[in-house]
PDB file of C-alpha atoms in Angstrom:
ATOM      1  CA  UNK A   1     121.699  50.191  97.164  1.00  0.00           C
ATOM      2  CA  UNK A   2     119.343  47.999  95.461  1.00  0.00           C
ATOM      3  CA  UNK A   3     117.023  46.663  98.405  1.00  0.00           C
ATOM      4  CA  UNK A   4     117.074  50.898  99.153  1.00  0.00           C
ATOM      5  CA  UNK A   5     115.286  50.862  95.148  1.00  0.00           C
ATOM      6  CA  UNK A   6     113.265  48.062  95.532  1.00  0.00           C
ATOM      7  CA  UNK A   7     111.636  49.796  99.073  1.00  0.00           C
ATOM      8  CA  UNK A   8     111.251  52.646  96.983  1.00  0.00           C
ATOM      9  CA  UNK A   9     108.754  50.829  94.753  1.00  0.00           C
ATOM     10  CA  UNK A  10     106.383  49.744  97.013  1.00  0.00           C
ATOM     11  CA  UNK A  11     106.096  52.765  99.329  1.00  0.00           C
ATOM     12  CA  UNK A  12     102.878  54.662  98.624  1.00  0.00           C
ATOM     13  CA  UNK A  13     102.185  56.911  96.302  1.00  0.00           C
ATOM     14  CA  UNK A  14     100.963  60.293  98.343  1.00  0.00           C
ATOM     15  CA  UNK A  15     105.175  60.183  99.256  1.00  0.00           C
ATOM     16  CA  UNK A  16     106.469  61.357  96.077  1.00  0.00           C
ATOM     17  CA  UNK A  17     105.428  64.577  94.916  1.00  0.00           C
ATOM     18  CA  UNK A  18     102.361  64.657  92.386  1.00  0.00           C
ATOM     19  CA  UNK A  19     101.699  66.965  89.169  1.00  0.00           C
ATOM     20  CA  UNK A  20      98.612  67.873  87.384  1.00  0.00           C
ATOM     21  CA  UNK A  21      99.141  65.827  84.243  1.00  0.00           C
ATOM     22  CA  UNK A  22      95.668  65.283  82.976  1.00  0.00           C
ATOM     23  CA  UNK A  23      93.514  67.791  85.118  1.00  0.00           C
ATOM     24  CA  UNK A  24      91.859  69.987  83.075  1.00  0.00           C
ATOM     25  CA  UNK A  25      93.106  73.715  83.080  1.00  0.00           C
ATOM     26  CA  UNK A  26      90.484  76.322  83.413  1.00  0.00           C
ATOM     27  CA  UNK A  27      91.840  80.254  82.874  1.00  0.00           C
ATOM     28  CA  UNK A  28      90.334  83.152  81.578  1.00  0.00           C
ATOM     29  CA  UNK A  29      91.358  86.769  82.184  1.00  0.00           C
ATOM     30  CA  UNK A  30      88.986  89.797  84.510  1.00  0.00           C
ATOM     31  CA  UNK A  31      89.898  93.795  84.288  1.00  0.00           C
ATOM     32  CA  UNK A  32      87.858  95.310  87.708  1.00  0.00           C
ATOM     33  CA  UNK A  33      88.125  97.853  90.018  1.00  0.00           C
ATOM     34  CA  UNK A  34      85.198  96.598  92.175  1.00  0.00           C
ATOM     35  CA  UNK A  35      84.958  92.579  91.356  1.00  0.00           C
ATOM     36  CA  UNK A  36      81.023  92.827  91.538  1.00  0.00           C
ATOM     37  CA  UNK A  37      81.456  94.733  88.055  1.00  0.00           C
ATOM     38  CA  UNK A  38      83.968  94.553  85.663  1.00  0.00           C
ATOM     39  CA  UNK A  39      85.201  96.092  83.090  1.00  0.00           C
ATOM     40  CA  UNK A  40      86.126  92.749  81.163  1.00  0.00           C
ATOM     41  CA  UNK A  41      86.034  89.725  81.335  1.00  0.00           C
ATOM     42  CA  UNK A  42      87.171  86.463  78.405  1.00  0.00           C
ATOM     43  CA  UNK A  43      84.616  83.342  78.721  1.00  0.00           C
ATOM     44  CA  UNK A  44      86.749  80.357  80.731  1.00  0.00           C
ATOM     45  CA  UNK A  45      89.240  78.508  78.213  1.00  0.00           C
ATOM     46  CA  UNK A  46      90.028  75.153  79.313  1.00  0.00           C
ATOM     47  CA  UNK A  47      92.468  72.313  78.184  1.00  0.00           C
ATOM     48  CA  UNK A  48      94.223  69.453  79.319  1.00  0.00           C
ATOM     49  CA  UNK A  49      97.381  69.403  81.157  1.00  0.00           C
ATOM     50  CA  UNK A  50      99.783  67.232  80.123  1.00  0.00           C
ATOM     51  CA  UNK A  51     102.856  67.851  77.428  1.00  0.00           C
ATOM     52  CA  UNK A  52     103.270  71.376  75.661  1.00  0.00           C
ATOM     53  CA  UNK A  53     101.863  74.151  76.383  1.00  0.00           C
ATOM     54  CA  UNK A  54      98.486  73.869  77.142  1.00  0.00           C
ATOM     55  CA  UNK A  55      96.954  77.336  75.836  1.00  0.00           C
ATOM     56  CA  UNK A  56      98.652  80.365  73.202  1.00  0.00           C
ATOM     57  CA  UNK A  57      95.796  83.387  74.290  1.00  0.00           C
ATOM     58  CA  UNK A  58      97.078  84.914  71.485  1.00  0.00           C
ATOM     59  CA  UNK A  59      94.407  84.414  68.911  1.00  0.00           C
ATOM     60  CA  UNK A  60      91.597  87.049  71.433  1.00  0.00           C
ATOM     61  CA  UNK A  61      92.679  89.786  69.940  1.00  0.00           C
ATOM     62  CA  UNK A  62      91.260  93.345  71.320  1.00  0.00           C
ATOM     63  CA  UNK A  63      88.021  92.444  73.438  1.00  0.00           C
ATOM     64  CA  UNK A  64      85.554  95.223  74.800  1.00  0.00           C
ATOM     65  CA  UNK A  65      88.095  97.722  74.101  1.00  0.00           C
ATOM     66  CA  UNK A  66      90.529  95.815  75.529  1.00  0.00           C
ATOM     67  CA  UNK A  67      93.918  94.747  73.229  1.00  0.00           C
ATOM     68  CA  UNK A  68      94.160  91.236  75.137  1.00  0.00           C
ATOM     69  CA  UNK A  69      98.605  90.739  75.513  1.00  0.00           C
ATOM     70  CA  UNK A  70      99.113  87.465  73.391  1.00  0.00           C
ATOM     71  CA  UNK A  71     100.789  84.852  76.346  1.00  0.00           C
ATOM     72  CA  UNK A  72     100.912  80.848  76.141  1.00  0.00           C
ATOM     73  CA  UNK A  73     100.566  79.047  79.156  1.00  0.00           C
ATOM     74  CA  UNK A  74     102.222  76.006  80.017  1.00  0.00           C
ATOM     75  CA  UNK A  75     101.932  73.532  82.989  1.00  0.00           C
ATOM     76  CA  UNK A  76     104.568  70.988  83.953  1.00  0.00           C
ATOM     77  CA  UNK A  77     104.273  69.461  86.596  1.00  0.00           C
ATOM     78  CA  UNK A  78     103.699  72.006  89.599  1.00  0.00           C
ATOM     79  CA  UNK A  79     105.150  74.275  87.552  1.00  0.00           C
ATOM     80  CA  UNK A  80     103.585  76.939  85.446  1.00  0.00           C
ATOM     81  CA  UNK A  81     104.881  78.806  83.234  1.00  0.00           C
ATOM     82  CA  UNK A  82     103.168  82.739  81.904  1.00  0.00           C
ATOM     83  CA  UNK A  83     104.557  82.826  78.340  1.00  0.00           C
ATOM     84  CA  UNK A  84     104.980  86.388  76.707  1.00  0.00           C
ATOM     85  CA  UNK A  85     107.590  85.754  73.870  1.00  0.00           C
ATOM     86  CA  UNK A  86     105.177  86.857  70.870  1.00  0.00           C
ATOM     87  CA  UNK A  87     104.429  89.610  72.071  1.00  0.00           C
ATOM     88  CA  UNK A  88     106.195  93.471  71.747  1.00  0.00           C
ATOM     89  CA  UNK A  89     106.458  95.770  74.095  1.00  0.00           C
ATOM     90  CA  UNK A  90     102.886  96.382  75.752  1.00  0.00           C
ATOM     91  CA  UNK A  91     101.409  97.818  78.910  1.00  0.00           C
ATOM     92  CA  UNK A  92      99.401  96.123  81.420  1.00  0.00           C
ATOM     93  CA  UNK A  93      95.716  97.741  81.710  1.00  0.00           C
ATOM     94  CA  UNK A  94      95.784  99.632  85.541  1.00  0.00           C
ATOM     95  CA  UNK A  95      92.784  98.420  87.991  1.00  0.00           C
ATOM     96  CA  UNK A  96      92.920  96.684  91.173  1.00  0.00           C
ATOM     97  CA  UNK A  97      93.081  93.707  89.225  1.00  0.00           C
ATOM     98  CA  UNK A  98      93.875  92.377  85.617  1.00  0.00           C
ATOM     99  CA  UNK A  99      95.043  89.433  85.273  1.00  0.00           C
ATOM    100  CA  UNK A 100      94.656  85.357  84.969  1.00  0.00           C
ATOM    101  CA  UNK A 101      92.868  83.667  86.364  1.00  0.00           C
ATOM    102  CA  UNK A 102      93.456  79.380  86.702  1.00  0.00           C
ATOM    103  CA  UNK A 103      91.680  76.792  88.260  1.00  0.00           C
ATOM    104  CA  UNK A 104      92.310  73.009  87.526  1.00  0.00           C
ATOM    105  CA  UNK A 105      88.863  72.110  89.497  1.00  0.00           C
ATOM    106  CA  UNK A 106      88.598  70.045  92.639  1.00  0.00           C
ATOM    107  CA  UNK A 107      90.314  66.934  92.964  1.00  0.00           C
ATOM    108  CA  UNK A 108      93.794  65.506  93.837  1.00  0.00           C
ATOM    109  CA  UNK A 109      96.250  67.110  94.478  1.00  0.00           C
ATOM    110  CA  UNK A 110      94.882  70.046  95.470  1.00  0.00           C
ATOM    111  CA  UNK A 111      96.093  74.154  94.484  1.00  0.00           C
ATOM    112  CA  UNK A 112      97.122  74.976  98.162  1.00  0.00           C
ATOM    113  CA  UNK A 113      99.600  77.839  97.526  1.00  0.00           C
ATOM    114  CA  UNK A 114     102.020  79.986  94.093  1.00  0.00           C
ATOM    115  CA  UNK A 115     105.564  81.459  94.236  1.00  0.00           C
ATOM    116  CA  UNK A 116     107.619  83.237  92.483  1.00  0.00           C
ATOM    117  CA  UNK A 117     110.331  81.304  90.586  1.00  0.00           C
ATOM    118  CA  UNK A 118     112.660  84.261  90.586  1.00  0.00           C
ATOM    119  CA  UNK A 119     115.556  82.484  89.522  1.00  0.00           C
ATOM    120  CA  UNK A 120     113.046  81.896  86.042  1.00  0.00           C
ATOM    121  CA  UNK A 121     110.992  85.066  85.892  1.00  0.00           C
ATOM    122  CA  UNK A 122     111.691  88.031  84.135  1.00  0.00           C
ATOM    123  CA  UNK A 123     108.085  89.427  84.575  1.00  0.00           C
ATOM    124  CA  UNK A 124     108.921  92.088  87.301  1.00  0.00           C
ATOM    125  CA  UNK A 125     106.017  90.934  89.200  1.00  0.00           C
ATOM    126  CA  UNK A 126     106.272  90.689  92.987  1.00  0.00           C
ATOM    127  CA  UNK A 127     105.177  87.698  94.833  1.00  0.00           C
ATOM    128  CA  UNK A 128     102.054  89.868  96.274  1.00  0.00           C
ATOM    129  CA  UNK A 129     100.733  89.694  92.667  1.00  0.00           C
ATOM    130  CA  UNK A 130      99.980  85.962  93.111  1.00  0.00           C
ATOM    131  CA  UNK A 131      96.947  85.007  95.166  1.00  0.00           C
ATOM    132  CA  UNK A 132      95.075  81.064  95.817  1.00  0.00           C
ATOM    133  CA  UNK A 133      92.190  80.786  97.613  1.00  0.00           C
ATOM    134  CA  UNK A 134      89.878  77.943  97.482  1.00  0.00           C
ATOM    135  CA  UNK A 135      92.072  75.671  94.877  1.00  0.00           C
ATOM    136  CA  UNK A 136      92.153  79.216  92.436  1.00  0.00           C
ATOM    137  CA  UNK A 137      95.093  80.957  91.817  1.00  0.00           C
ATOM    138  CA  UNK A 138      95.045  84.817  90.794  1.00  0.00           C
ATOM    139  CA  UNK A 139      98.085  86.044  89.686  1.00  0.00           C
ATOM    140  CA  UNK A 140      97.185  90.369  89.167  1.00  0.00           C
ATOM    141  CA  UNK A 141     100.004  91.916  85.971  1.00  0.00           C
ATOM    142  CA  UNK A 142      97.946  95.295  86.879  1.00  0.00           C
ATOM    143  CA  UNK A 143      99.996  98.381  85.443  1.00  0.00           C
ATOM    144  CA  UNK A 144     103.394  96.155  84.405  1.00  0.00           C
ATOM    145  CA  UNK A 145     104.885  96.130  81.042  1.00  0.00           C
ATOM    146  CA  UNK A 146     105.392  93.354  78.893  1.00  0.00           C
ATOM    147  CA  UNK A 147     107.195  92.454  76.010  1.00  0.00           C
ATOM    148  CA  UNK A 148     109.043  89.259  73.848  1.00  0.00           C
ATOM    149  CA  UNK A 149     111.687  88.369  76.735  1.00  0.00           C
ATOM    150  CA  UNK A 150     109.060  88.311  79.845  1.00  0.00           C
ATOM    151  CA  UNK A 151     107.900  85.282  81.297  1.00  0.00           C
ATOM    152  CA  UNK A 152     106.279  84.709  85.361  1.00  0.00           C
ATOM    153  CA  UNK A 153     107.737  81.165  86.158  1.00  0.00           C
ATOM    154  CA  UNK A 154     105.312  80.086  88.945  1.00  0.00           C
ATOM    155  CA  UNK A 155     105.908  77.121  91.143  1.00  0.00           C
ATOM    156  CA  UNK A 156     102.436  75.648  92.963  1.00  0.00           C
ATOM    157  CA  UNK A 157     101.930  74.332  95.872  1.00  0.00           C
ATOM    158  CA  UNK A 158      99.961  70.687  95.823  1.00  0.00           C
ATOM    159  CA  UNK A 159      97.877  68.773  98.675  1.00  0.00           C
ATOM    160  CA  UNK A 160      99.289  65.080  98.805  1.00  0.00           C
ATOM    161  CA  UNK A 161      97.029  62.501  97.310  1.00  0.00           C
ATOM    162  CA  UNK A 162      96.406  59.779  99.335  1.00  0.00           C
ATOM    163  CA  UNK A 163      94.967  56.676  98.741  1.00  0.00           C
ATOM    164  CA  UNK A 164      92.286  54.964  99.849  1.00  0.00           C
TER     165      UNK A 164
END
């Protein structure tokens, strides 16, 4: 057993799962029926990924006639949590897309996919509301209802980093 553990210590890093710690979380909210004509957009909020909650989006308030629903965004390794525990019952505006755009920029590991962690998620969201394109995650919450008991936990699929 000791020899096995000793050998594991010298295996190349790509064989182990890598998280997003140290990367930059870029987050904004978009609402649109036609992406070329947004109904609403926030500016991009950024935060380093590390221990604890990366963003508390409860401070944005009302913008351009839209009430922004407070949420906390936490990234832990390959897991992203959207936590609505600081909000009362509220409806998300209904449009073709109303939701969150999450990007960790270029680099390694790269975001390649996302899937809902159904065991940890309480927000009634289906997996079709998650899309990843060119390393950017979009979470569409259009028409959903949330309150302080709701959260969405998303498992992030990351490309392995190769040494060299």
